Short mmCIF file of C-alpha atoms in Angstrom, two decimals:
data_model
loop_
_atom_site.label_atom_id
_atom_site.label_comp_id
_atom_site.label_asym_id
_atom_site.label_seq_id
_atom_site.Cartn_x
_atom_site.Cartn_y
_atom_site.Cartn_z
CA MET A 264 -49.48 -8.88 23.43
CA LYS A 265 -46.45 -9.41 20.78
CA PRO A 266 -43.87 -6.14 21.69
CA ILE A 267 -42.92 -4.05 19.13
CA LEU A 268 -39.50 -2.97 17.91
CA ILE A 269 -38.53 1.21 19.61
CA LYS A 270 -37.38 1.41 15.76
CA ASP A 271 -40.95 0.97 14.89
CA LEU A 272 -42.86 3.10 17.40
CA LEU A 273 -40.24 5.41 17.16
CA THR A 274 -41.83 6.25 13.43
CA SER A 275 -45.40 5.51 14.62
CA GLU A 276 -48.66 8.46 15.10
CA PRO A 277 -49.25 8.56 18.67
CA ASP A 278 -52.96 7.89 18.65
CA GLY A 279 -53.46 6.23 21.86
CA ARG A 280 -53.23 2.77 21.18
CA ASP A 281 -52.14 0.13 23.72
CA VAL A 282 -48.79 -1.29 23.05
CA THR A 283 -46.21 -3.54 24.16
CA VAL A 284 -42.42 -2.55 24.85
CA CYS A 285 -39.43 -4.89 25.67
CA GLY A 286 -35.56 -3.81 26.06
CA TRP A 287 -32.89 -2.44 28.39
CA VAL A 288 -32.42 -0.31 30.67
CA ARG A 289 -30.29 3.04 29.46
CA THR A 290 -31.24 5.32 32.54
CA LYS A 291 -34.14 5.54 35.61
CA ARG A 292 -34.74 9.37 36.71
CA ASP A 293 -37.08 9.80 39.49
CA SER A 294 -38.26 13.22 40.38
CA LYS A 295 -41.24 12.76 43.03
CA ASN A 296 -44.00 12.10 41.27
CA LEU A 297 -42.77 11.78 38.14
CA VAL A 298 -40.42 8.49 36.83
CA PHE A 299 -38.39 8.32 33.29
CA ILE A 300 -37.06 5.01 32.21
CA GLN A 301 -35.15 5.66 29.22
CA VAL A 302 -35.72 1.67 26.94
CA ASN A 303 -33.23 0.41 24.38
CA ASP A 304 -33.80 -2.48 22.41
CA GLY A 305 -30.85 -2.75 19.97
CA SER A 306 -33.50 -2.10 16.60
CA CYS A 307 -32.46 1.36 16.62
CA PHE A 308 -29.93 3.94 18.36
CA ALA A 309 -32.39 5.37 20.06
CA SER A 310 -34.29 4.75 23.19
CA ILE A 311 -37.86 5.19 23.90
CA GLN A 312 -39.01 6.94 27.08
CA LEU A 313 -41.44 5.35 29.55
CA THR A 314 -43.40 7.33 31.93
CA PHE A 315 -45.24 6.64 34.92
CA ASP A 316 -47.33 9.22 36.98
CA ARG A 317 -47.56 8.91 40.74
CA SER A 318 -50.66 11.79 41.06
CA ALA A 319 -52.48 9.93 38.28
CA PRO A 320 -55.94 9.22 39.15
CA ALA A 321 -56.56 6.26 40.67
CA GLN A 322 -54.23 3.51 39.28
CA GLY A 323 -55.15 0.72 42.19
CA ALA A 324 -53.16 -1.94 42.38
CA GLU A 325 -51.14 -1.89 39.16
CA ALA A 326 -49.77 1.44 39.84
CA ASN A 327 -48.65 -0.50 43.22
CA THR A 328 -47.25 -3.11 41.20
CA ILE A 329 -45.59 -1.00 38.95
CA GLU A 330 -44.18 0.52 42.65
CA GLU A 331 -42.62 -2.76 43.28
CA SER A 332 -41.53 -3.10 39.57
CA LEU A 333 -39.33 0.46 39.70
CA LYS A 334 -36.95 -0.67 42.71
CA ASP A 335 -35.42 -3.59 40.88
CA VAL A 336 -35.30 -0.56 37.04
CA THR A 337 -31.26 -0.02 37.22
CA THR A 338 -29.04 0.41 33.93
CA GLY A 339 -28.72 -2.85 32.02
CA ALA A 340 -32.19 -4.69 33.58
CA SER A 341 -34.21 -6.51 30.88
CA VAL A 342 -37.99 -4.92 30.96
CA ARG A 343 -41.36 -5.60 29.76
CA ALA A 344 -43.42 -2.63 29.91
CA GLU A 345 -47.29 -1.98 28.40
CA GLY A 346 -49.07 1.15 28.24
CA THR A 347 -50.25 4.14 26.08
CA LEU A 348 -48.52 5.38 23.16
CA ILE A 349 -48.66 9.14 23.33
CA GLN A 350 -46.90 11.99 22.27
CA SER A 351 -44.18 13.73 23.68
CA PRO A 352 -43.68 16.66 25.02
CA ALA A 353 -40.37 16.65 25.58
CA SER A 354 -38.30 17.68 22.92
CA GLY A 355 -36.09 15.43 20.76
CA GLN A 356 -38.19 12.31 20.83
CA ALA A 357 -42.11 12.41 19.07
CA VAL A 358 -44.24 9.81 21.12
CA GLU A 359 -43.59 8.57 24.43
CA VAL A 360 -45.24 5.30 26.40
CA THR A 361 -47.31 5.95 29.41
CA LEU A 362 -46.71 3.02 32.03
CA LYS A 363 -49.93 0.98 32.20
CA LYS A 364 -47.77 -2.18 33.29
CA LEU A 365 -44.15 -3.16 34.22
CA THR A 366 -42.46 -6.35 34.66
CA VAL A 367 -38.53 -6.24 35.62
CA LEU A 368 -37.85 -9.93 33.61
CA GLY A 369 -34.04 -9.55 34.51
CA LYS A 370 -32.26 -7.91 37.50
CA CYS A 371 -28.56 -6.33 36.57
CA PRO A 372 -27.32 -5.55 39.84
CA THR A 373 -25.38 -2.04 39.87
CA GLU A 374 -22.21 -3.12 42.18
CA THR A 375 -20.88 -6.07 39.59
CA TYR A 376 -22.11 -4.88 36.41
CA PRO A 377 -19.11 -4.46 33.53
CA LEU A 378 -21.20 -1.57 31.66
CA GLN A 379 -22.23 0.64 34.58
CA LYS A 380 -18.39 1.35 34.82
CA LYS A 381 -17.87 5.43 33.28
CA ASN A 382 -15.47 5.82 30.40
CA MET A 383 -14.87 2.71 29.21
CA SER A 384 -11.73 1.99 26.74
CA MET A 385 -12.42 -0.07 23.90
CA GLU A 386 -9.78 -2.60 25.32
CA TYR A 387 -12.57 -2.48 28.28
CA LEU A 388 -14.84 -3.50 26.08
CA ARG A 389 -13.07 -6.22 24.14
CA GLU A 390 -12.79 -7.78 27.66
CA ASN A 391 -16.17 -7.87 27.75
CA ALA A 392 -17.31 -8.71 23.95
CA HIS A 393 -20.56 -11.29 25.27
CA LEU A 394 -21.92 -7.77 27.20
CA ARG A 395 -20.53 -4.86 24.42
CA ALA A 396 -23.41 -4.66 21.70
CA ARG A 397 -25.51 -3.04 24.47
CA THR A 398 -23.16 0.44 23.82
CA ASN A 399 -24.27 3.24 21.74
CA THR A 400 -21.00 2.79 19.83
CA PHE A 401 -21.39 -1.25 19.32
CA GLY A 402 -24.96 -1.27 19.16
CA ALA A 403 -24.13 1.22 16.27
CA VAL A 404 -21.47 -1.03 14.41
CA PHE A 405 -23.91 -4.48 14.40
CA ARG A 406 -26.35 -2.48 12.98
CA LEU A 407 -24.05 -0.98 10.06
CA ARG A 408 -22.72 -4.59 9.69
CA ASN A 409 -26.18 -5.79 9.21
CA GLN A 410 -26.75 -3.12 7.05
CA MET A 411 -23.84 -3.61 4.96
CA ALA A 412 -24.23 -7.29 4.45
CA ILE A 413 -27.49 -6.48 2.83
CA ALA A 414 -26.01 -4.13 0.35
CA LEU A 415 -23.34 -6.04 -0.05
CA HIS A 416 -25.71 -9.21 -1.24
CA THR A 417 -28.65 -6.48 -2.96
CA PHE A 418 -25.47 -5.27 -5.28
CA PHE A 419 -24.59 -8.71 -7.01
CA GLN A 420 -27.92 -10.76 -6.86
CA GLU A 421 -29.12 -6.94 -8.70
CA ARG A 422 -26.67 -8.20 -11.15
CA GLY A 423 -27.05 -11.52 -12.35
CA PHE A 424 -24.32 -13.10 -9.80
CA GLN A 425 -24.94 -16.69 -7.91
CA TYR A 426 -23.78 -15.98 -4.50
CA ILE A 427 -21.42 -19.60 -3.30
CA MET A 428 -20.68 -21.08 -0.25
CA ALA A 429 -16.86 -21.45 -0.61
CA PRO A 430 -15.28 -24.53 1.92
CA GLU A 431 -13.40 -23.17 4.78
CA ILE A 432 -10.97 -26.27 4.63
CA THR A 433 -8.92 -26.55 1.87
CA CYS A 434 -5.40 -28.30 0.71
CA SER A 435 -4.12 -24.97 -1.26
CA ASP A 436 -2.81 -21.72 -0.29
CA ALA A 437 -4.70 -19.26 -2.75
CA GLU A 438 -2.21 -16.41 -1.70
CA GLY A 439 0.84 -18.30 -1.27
CA ALA A 440 1.80 -16.45 1.92
CA GLY A 441 1.76 -19.61 3.36
CA GLU A 442 0.57 -18.43 6.76
CA MET A 443 -2.67 -20.67 7.73
CA PHE A 444 -4.43 -22.55 10.81
CA GLN A 445 -3.51 -26.28 10.05
CA VAL A 446 -6.21 -28.08 10.01
CA THR A 447 -5.66 -31.97 12.18
CA THR A 448 -7.12 -35.07 13.97
CA LEU A 449 -3.36 -36.38 14.80
CA SER A 450 -2.22 -36.55 17.77
CA LEU A 451 -0.53 -33.21 18.70
CA GLU A 452 1.74 -34.47 21.82
CA LYS A 453 3.08 -37.50 19.20
CA ILE A 454 4.20 -35.46 16.68
CA ALA A 455 6.01 -33.30 19.38
CA GLU A 456 7.53 -36.26 20.65
CA LEU A 457 8.38 -37.28 17.27
CA GLY A 458 10.20 -34.09 16.78
CA VAL A 459 11.90 -34.12 20.15
CA LYS A 460 13.06 -37.40 18.94
CA ALA A 461 14.06 -36.87 14.90
CA GLY A 462 16.05 -33.39 16.85
CA GLN A 463 18.53 -35.84 19.20
CA GLY A 464 18.81 -38.16 16.16
CA GLY A 465 20.14 -35.27 14.15
CA MET A 466 17.26 -33.92 12.72
CA LYS A 467 16.81 -30.30 12.08
CA ILE A 468 14.02 -29.47 14.60
CA GLU A 469 12.49 -26.84 11.63
CA ASP A 470 12.74 -29.89 9.22
CA ALA A 471 10.75 -32.13 11.78
CA HIS A 472 7.46 -31.88 10.12
CA LYS A 473 8.41 -33.92 7.36
CA ILE A 474 8.61 -37.36 9.28
CA VAL A 475 4.50 -36.39 9.81
CA ASP A 476 2.53 -39.02 8.13
CA TYR A 477 -0.62 -36.98 6.46
CA GLY A 478 -1.53 -39.81 4.67
CA LYS A 479 -2.53 -40.82 8.05
CA ASP A 480 -5.00 -37.63 8.85
CA PHE A 481 -8.56 -37.28 8.49
CA PHE A 482 -7.99 -35.40 4.67
CA GLY A 483 -4.98 -38.05 4.06
CA LYS A 484 -2.97 -34.85 3.21
CA LYS A 485 -2.49 -31.44 4.97
CA ALA A 486 -4.69 -29.65 5.50
CA SER A 487 -5.86 -25.77 6.61
CA LEU A 488 -8.28 -23.02 7.29
CA THR A 489 -8.81 -21.53 4.01
CA VAL A 490 -7.17 -17.89 3.37
CA SER A 491 -9.26 -16.72 -0.03
CA GLY A 492 -12.34 -18.78 -1.01
CA GLN A 493 -10.72 -17.08 -5.01
CA LEU A 494 -9.17 -20.06 -6.45
CA GLU A 495 -12.73 -22.20 -6.21
CA ALA A 496 -15.28 -19.31 -6.94
CA GLU A 497 -12.99 -19.62 -10.07
CA THR A 498 -14.38 -22.98 -10.68
CA MET A 499 -17.77 -21.90 -10.43
CA ALA A 500 -17.32 -18.79 -12.75
CA THR A 501 -16.60 -20.92 -15.47
CA ALA A 502 -19.84 -23.06 -15.49
CA LEU A 503 -21.84 -19.89 -14.06
CA SER A 504 -20.53 -16.65 -15.64
CA ARG A 505 -20.90 -14.03 -12.48
CA VAL A 506 -20.53 -15.56 -8.58
CA TYR A 507 -19.36 -13.84 -5.09
CA THR A 508 -18.90 -15.19 -2.47
CA PHE A 509 -19.22 -13.96 0.62
CA GLY A 510 -17.94 -15.69 4.42
CA PRO A 511 -15.43 -16.42 7.08
CA THR A 512 -11.38 -16.60 6.26
CA PHE A 513 -8.46 -17.14 8.05
CA ARG A 514 -4.64 -16.47 8.84
CA ALA A 515 -2.55 -17.05 11.64
CA GLU A 516 0.10 -13.67 11.05
CA ASN A 517 1.13 -13.26 14.20
CA SER A 518 0.20 -9.72 13.64
CA ASN A 519 -0.83 -7.26 16.69
CA THR A 520 -2.02 -4.13 14.68
CA PRO A 521 -5.43 -2.18 14.57
CA ARG A 522 -5.76 -4.04 11.20
CA HIS A 523 -4.93 -7.34 11.31
CA LEU A 524 -7.53 -10.04 12.72
CA ALA A 525 -6.86 -13.71 12.27
CA GLU A 526 -10.21 -14.76 11.32
CA PHE A 527 -12.25 -12.33 9.13
CA TRP A 528 -14.57 -12.43 6.58
CA MET A 529 -13.92 -11.99 2.47
CA CYS A 530 -16.72 -10.92 -0.58
CA GLU A 531 -14.40 -11.92 -3.23
CA PRO A 532 -17.37 -11.87 -6.96
CA GLU A 533 -15.22 -13.56 -10.07
CA MET A 534 -16.56 -13.20 -13.43
CA ALA A 535 -15.99 -14.81 -16.66
CA PHE A 536 -15.52 -13.05 -20.44
CA TYR A 537 -14.46 -9.60 -17.70
CA ASP A 538 -11.08 -8.53 -18.52
CA LEU A 539 -8.70 -6.18 -16.37
CA PHE A 540 -11.03 -3.03 -17.38
CA ASP A 541 -14.55 -4.47 -16.67
CA ASP A 542 -13.41 -6.09 -13.14
CA MET A 543 -12.44 -2.27 -12.56
CA ASP A 544 -15.64 -1.16 -13.81
CA LEU A 545 -17.52 -3.36 -11.52
CA GLU A 546 -15.31 -2.45 -8.62
CA GLU A 547 -15.84 1.23 -8.60
CA GLU A 548 -19.65 0.38 -9.44
CA PHE A 549 -19.34 -1.75 -6.02
CA LEU A 550 -17.72 0.84 -3.43
CA LYS A 551 -20.26 3.58 -4.51
CA TYR A 552 -22.92 1.36 -4.07
CA MET A 553 -21.89 0.43 -0.76
CA PHE A 554 -20.97 3.85 0.66
CA ASN A 555 -24.02 5.01 -1.27
CA TRP A 556 -26.04 2.59 1.26
CA ALA A 557 -24.66 3.88 4.09
CA LEU A 558 -25.23 7.19 3.81
CA THR A 559 -28.97 6.40 3.09
CA LYS A 560 -29.96 3.54 5.00
CA CYS A 561 -27.72 4.49 8.54
CA HIS A 562 -28.25 7.91 9.25
CA ASP A 563 -28.53 8.34 12.91
CA ASP A 564 -25.78 5.55 13.12
CA LEU A 565 -23.43 7.38 10.68
CA GLU A 566 -24.55 10.94 12.60
CA PHE A 567 -22.68 9.05 16.06
CA PHE A 568 -19.68 8.49 14.25
CA GLU A 569 -19.49 11.37 12.88
CA LYS A 570 -19.77 12.84 16.34
CA ARG A 571 -18.34 10.30 18.54
CA ILE A 572 -15.88 8.38 16.68
CA GLN A 573 -14.25 10.15 13.32
CA PRO A 574 -15.72 13.76 12.94
CA GLY A 575 -16.12 13.90 8.98
CA VAL A 576 -16.61 10.47 8.24
CA ILE A 577 -19.54 11.15 6.53
CA ALA A 578 -17.99 13.50 4.35
CA GLN A 579 -15.23 10.80 3.30
CA LEU A 580 -17.98 8.10 2.27
CA GLN A 581 -19.82 11.45 0.25
CA HIS A 582 -16.36 12.62 -1.86
CA VAL A 583 -15.94 8.29 -2.87
CA VAL A 584 -19.71 8.63 -3.86
CA ASP A 585 -19.57 11.31 -5.87
CA THR A 586 -15.87 11.38 -7.19
CA PRO A 587 -15.33 9.47 -10.68
CA PHE A 588 -11.43 7.21 -9.82
CA LYS A 589 -8.32 8.14 -11.11
CA ARG A 590 -7.04 5.18 -13.66
CA ILE A 591 -3.17 4.99 -13.16
CA SER A 592 -0.68 2.01 -14.07
CA TYR A 593 1.94 1.35 -11.43
CA THR A 594 4.54 2.70 -12.89
CA ASP A 595 3.05 6.46 -13.35
CA ALA A 596 2.14 6.09 -9.91
CA VAL A 597 5.73 5.14 -8.58
CA LYS A 598 6.63 8.39 -10.85
CA GLU A 599 4.49 10.98 -8.97
CA LEU A 600 5.47 9.62 -5.76
CA GLU A 601 8.87 10.18 -6.14
CA PRO A 602 9.08 13.30 -5.59
CA TYR A 603 7.67 13.24 -2.32
CA ASN A 604 10.29 10.31 -1.36
CA LYS A 605 11.93 12.78 1.10
CA ASP A 606 8.80 12.34 3.28
CA PHE A 607 8.34 8.36 2.82
CA GLU A 608 9.59 5.94 6.04
CA TYR A 609 10.33 3.58 3.42
CA PRO A 610 11.14 5.18 -0.11
CA ILE A 611 9.24 3.77 -3.18
CA GLU A 612 11.20 2.91 -6.27
CA TRP A 613 9.71 0.51 -9.35
CA GLY A 614 9.47 -2.89 -8.00
CA LYS A 615 8.59 -2.15 -4.95
CA GLU A 616 4.80 -2.61 -3.23
CA LEU A 617 3.12 0.26 -2.33
CA GLN A 618 3.26 0.80 1.35
CA THR A 619 -0.10 2.81 3.06
CA GLU A 620 2.13 5.61 2.73
CA HIS A 621 2.50 5.63 -0.41
CA GLU A 622 -1.24 5.43 -0.83
CA ARG A 623 -2.33 7.06 1.32
CA CYS A 624 -0.36 10.47 -0.72
CA LEU A 625 -2.07 9.15 -3.46
CA THR A 626 -5.20 9.90 -2.93
CA GLU A 627 -5.29 12.53 -0.46
CA LYS A 628 -2.45 14.79 -1.73
CA ILE A 629 -1.82 13.92 -5.38
CA PHE A 630 -4.85 13.19 -7.00
CA LYS A 631 -7.73 14.01 -4.09
CA SER A 632 -9.92 11.44 -4.97
CA PRO A 633 -9.95 7.92 -5.21
CA VAL A 634 -7.05 5.90 -6.53
CA MET A 635 -7.21 1.99 -9.10
CA VAL A 636 -3.96 1.15 -9.70
CA TYR A 637 -3.39 -1.44 -12.03
CA ASN A 638 -0.85 -3.70 -14.03
CA TYR A 639 1.72 -4.02 -11.04
CA PRO A 640 5.40 -5.83 -10.91
CA LYS A 641 4.47 -9.35 -11.34
CA ASP A 642 7.20 -10.36 -8.33
CA VAL A 643 5.44 -8.87 -5.67
CA LYS A 644 1.37 -10.42 -6.78
CA ALA A 645 -0.32 -13.47 -7.03
CA PHE A 646 0.82 -16.55 -9.03
CA TYR A 647 -2.16 -16.50 -10.72
CA MET A 648 -2.35 -13.40 -12.10
CA LYS A 649 -2.66 -12.69 -15.80
CA GLN A 650 0.95 -11.40 -17.31
CA ASN A 651 1.29 -8.43 -20.11
CA ASP A 652 3.54 -8.30 -22.86
CA ASP A 653 6.03 -6.76 -21.75
CA GLY A 654 7.23 -9.61 -19.45
CA LYS A 655 7.73 -7.34 -16.33
CA THR A 656 4.19 -6.77 -14.80
CA VAL A 657 1.06 -8.58 -14.03
CA ARG A 658 -3.02 -7.64 -14.67
CA ALA A 659 -3.79 -6.71 -11.15
CA VAL A 660 -5.32 -3.75 -9.78
CA ASP A 661 -5.83 -2.20 -5.71
CA VAL A 662 -8.05 0.61 -4.70
CA LEU A 663 -6.62 2.65 -3.14
CA VAL A 664 -9.59 5.11 -0.98
CA PRO A 665 -8.43 8.77 0.74
CA GLY A 666 -7.94 8.25 4.38
CA LEU A 667 -7.19 3.95 4.72
CA GLY A 668 -5.44 3.34 1.29
CA GLU A 669 -5.99 -0.15 0.04
CA ILE A 670 -9.93 -1.27 0.20
CA THR A 671 -9.97 -3.68 -2.59
CA GLY A 672 -7.61 -5.68 -4.82
CA GLY A 673 -7.81 -7.46 -7.99
CA SER A 674 -7.43 -9.06 -11.57
CA GLU A 675 -7.53 -10.72 -14.51
CA ARG A 676 -6.63 -14.29 -13.76
CA GLU A 677 -3.82 -16.06 -16.46
CA GLU A 678 -6.32 -18.31 -18.65
CA ASN A 679 -3.17 -19.45 -20.31
CA TYR A 680 -2.13 -23.30 -19.20
CA ASP A 681 1.60 -23.00 -20.32
CA LYS A 682 2.25 -19.87 -18.96
CA LEU A 683 -0.02 -20.58 -15.60
CA LEU A 684 2.21 -24.23 -15.19
CA LYS A 685 5.47 -22.33 -16.03
CA VAL A 686 4.82 -19.14 -12.86
CA CYS A 687 3.41 -21.95 -10.65
CA GLU A 688 6.94 -24.55 -11.33
CA GLU A 689 9.38 -20.97 -11.02
CA ARG A 690 7.40 -20.33 -7.46
CA GLY A 691 7.97 -24.05 -6.23
CA MET A 692 4.77 -24.38 -5.88
CA ASP A 693 3.27 -28.23 -4.81
CA MET A 694 0.99 -29.13 -8.03
CA SER A 695 -0.28 -31.75 -6.52
CA ASN A 696 -2.68 -29.65 -4.97
CA TYR A 697 -3.41 -27.42 -8.05
CA GLN A 698 -4.17 -30.03 -10.78
CA TRP A 699 -7.65 -29.09 -10.71
CA TYR A 700 -6.56 -25.52 -10.92
CA LEU A 701 -5.44 -26.06 -14.27
CA ASP A 702 -6.99 -27.91 -15.64
CA LEU A 703 -9.91 -25.02 -15.83
CA ARG A 704 -7.56 -23.56 -18.26
CA ARG A 705 -7.43 -26.85 -20.18
CA PHE A 706 -11.34 -27.53 -20.16
CA GLY A 707 -13.14 -24.61 -21.94
CA SER A 708 -10.99 -21.83 -20.78
CA VAL A 709 -11.81 -18.54 -20.86
CA PRO A 710 -10.60 -14.63 -20.00
CA HIS A 711 -12.00 -14.39 -16.08
CA SER A 712 -11.42 -11.67 -13.59
CA GLY A 713 -12.14 -10.89 -10.04
CA PHE A 714 -12.14 -8.55 -7.49
CA GLY A 715 -11.86 -8.99 -2.81
CA LEU A 716 -12.95 -7.15 -0.36
CA GLY A 717 -11.99 -7.64 3.34
CA PHE A 718 -15.74 -7.08 5.00
CA ASP A 719 -14.44 -6.24 8.15
CA ARG A 720 -12.16 -3.42 6.92
CA LEU A 721 -14.71 -1.76 4.52
CA LEU A 722 -17.04 -1.50 8.31
CA ARG A 723 -14.08 0.00 9.86
CA TYR A 724 -13.46 2.70 7.04
CA ILE A 725 -17.17 3.14 7.12
CA THR A 726 -16.85 3.62 11.01
CA GLY A 727 -14.24 5.46 11.57
CA MET A 728 -13.29 2.55 14.42
CA ALA A 729 -9.78 2.86 14.90
CA ASN A 730 -9.14 -0.59 15.66
CA ILE A 731 -10.51 -3.90 13.40
CA ARG A 732 -11.27 -5.96 16.60
CA ASP A 733 -14.18 -3.19 16.88
CA VAL A 734 -16.23 -3.91 14.05
CA VAL A 735 -16.88 -8.16 14.71
CA PRO A 736 -18.98 -9.24 17.03
CA TYR A 737 -15.66 -11.79 18.62
CA PRO A 738 -12.63 -10.96 17.79
CA ARG A 739 -9.57 -13.37 17.03
CA ALA A 740 -6.24 -12.01 17.37
CA PRO A 741 -3.15 -13.61 18.40
CA LYS A 742 -3.94 -14.75 22.20
CA LEU A 743 -7.35 -13.38 21.91
CA ALA A 744 -10.52 -16.23 21.59
CA ASP A 745 -12.21 -15.41 24.95
CA PHE A 746 -15.79 -16.28 23.80
#
C-alpha cells in the first residue's frame, strides 16, 4: 500500500481505515503494555503517533514481528508502519495509528547518531547540514522556503510576467563591485608559475594577471559566475515587456557575517514602460503578498518560529502587510536622521550610503512603518540607474522594513544611450563587455525599471533566524563548502 503523507493523515477523518505511514522516528515511549512512537515524514511540522497495545486480543505472528521490530526503533530510524487510523484519546492530536505491522527500513545507532545530542547549537547543525533538515527548526525553514518560492512564482505569473533563466556564467559585472568567482579552464599552476617569473622580472605581483592569455581560455575572454541576472533580464523585458529571474547568484566577498553568503538566490523582475514610481508600487504589492502568503499558508511553522526562534515575528510580518509604506527622498531621509547622529556609530550626511542603523532608525523610530527611500546620490549607486535632472541623484529606491533594514533595491534604468555611455566611460568600464547592453538604448529604447530581492534575506526575515546560513540547505561562505 502506498504511504500517505502525515500532513494528509492529520486532517483526515478517523474512520478506521487501514493506512500506511513512512517516516523517521522522533521518540519512542514504552510503558509496559503500551508503546507510543512519534513519526515524522517532513511533510508538516507535526508528527503522527503510532500505538501498539500488547494486551490487545491475540494478534499472533504479527504481534511477535512488531515486538522484534521495536528493538530497532530508535530516534532517527526510518520505519514503514501499517495500521488503523482511529481517533486519538490523547490531547493535542486528532488521530493516531494502531499498529498492525511495523518494519524498520533503516536502523539508526543511538551512540553515533549526530542528532541524538541534546541542546545542539546552530553551528553544530551547520557541521551536520546533511542531517539537519530532520530537526524541527530546519524542517520548518525548508518547508517555508518551498512555500515562498511558490508564492514568488504565483505573484508574477498572476500579473503577466514571463519567467526567464538568466545565465550563471557571464563576462559582465552588473554590480560593478568586482568581487566575482572566476570561471576558467586555464591551468592555475601555470598561471601561478608565470606570476612568479613576472615578479622576478620586476613586474609587480598584483599586475601579473596582465600576462594571462584569456584568448586561450574556454570562452576566449575572462568569465565569472554572475552576481546578478538583471542586465540579461533587461534584454528580455525589451521584448516581452514584463519578466523576472529567479536563480542562484554568486559573490566572492570574504565576509564571515550572519548576513553574507557566497552563493545566494535572487529574484529580479524587470518591467518595460515602468517608471520609478510604478516600480515602487510593484515592490510594495510584492512584499505584502509574500508576507501574507507566509502568514496564511505557513501557520504551524510560523508558530514554531514565534515560540522558539524570534518572539514577535508574526506581529512584525502582519505589521508590514497592514501598513502603507512611507515614501521619502534620500535627501529628506538624511534630514530626518541628522538629529539622531549622536546615537549612530556612523553619523549620516548627504552623499553617504545609508547604514543598517540608519535604515532601522527610519523604520522603527521615526516612521514606525516600512519605508521606501528614493532618489539616491549617483555616486553611491550602480552605473545603469537613470539620472535625475539635478545632475546629483539617480532614480533608485531601497525598501526598508522594521527589524532588518533594506529588503529590496531597485531603480528606473537609464534608457538614454549617450548618458549611459558617458557614465560607463567615467567609471572606466571595459565597454567590450557591455556593447550588447548599450544596443538596447539604440534599437527601440524604452523607459524601464526593476528591482532585486535577495530570497535568502527574505527567508531570514520571515523565520527570524539569526544567521542567513541557516535558511539555505547547504550554505556557501569563506572556507565553507563541505557538502
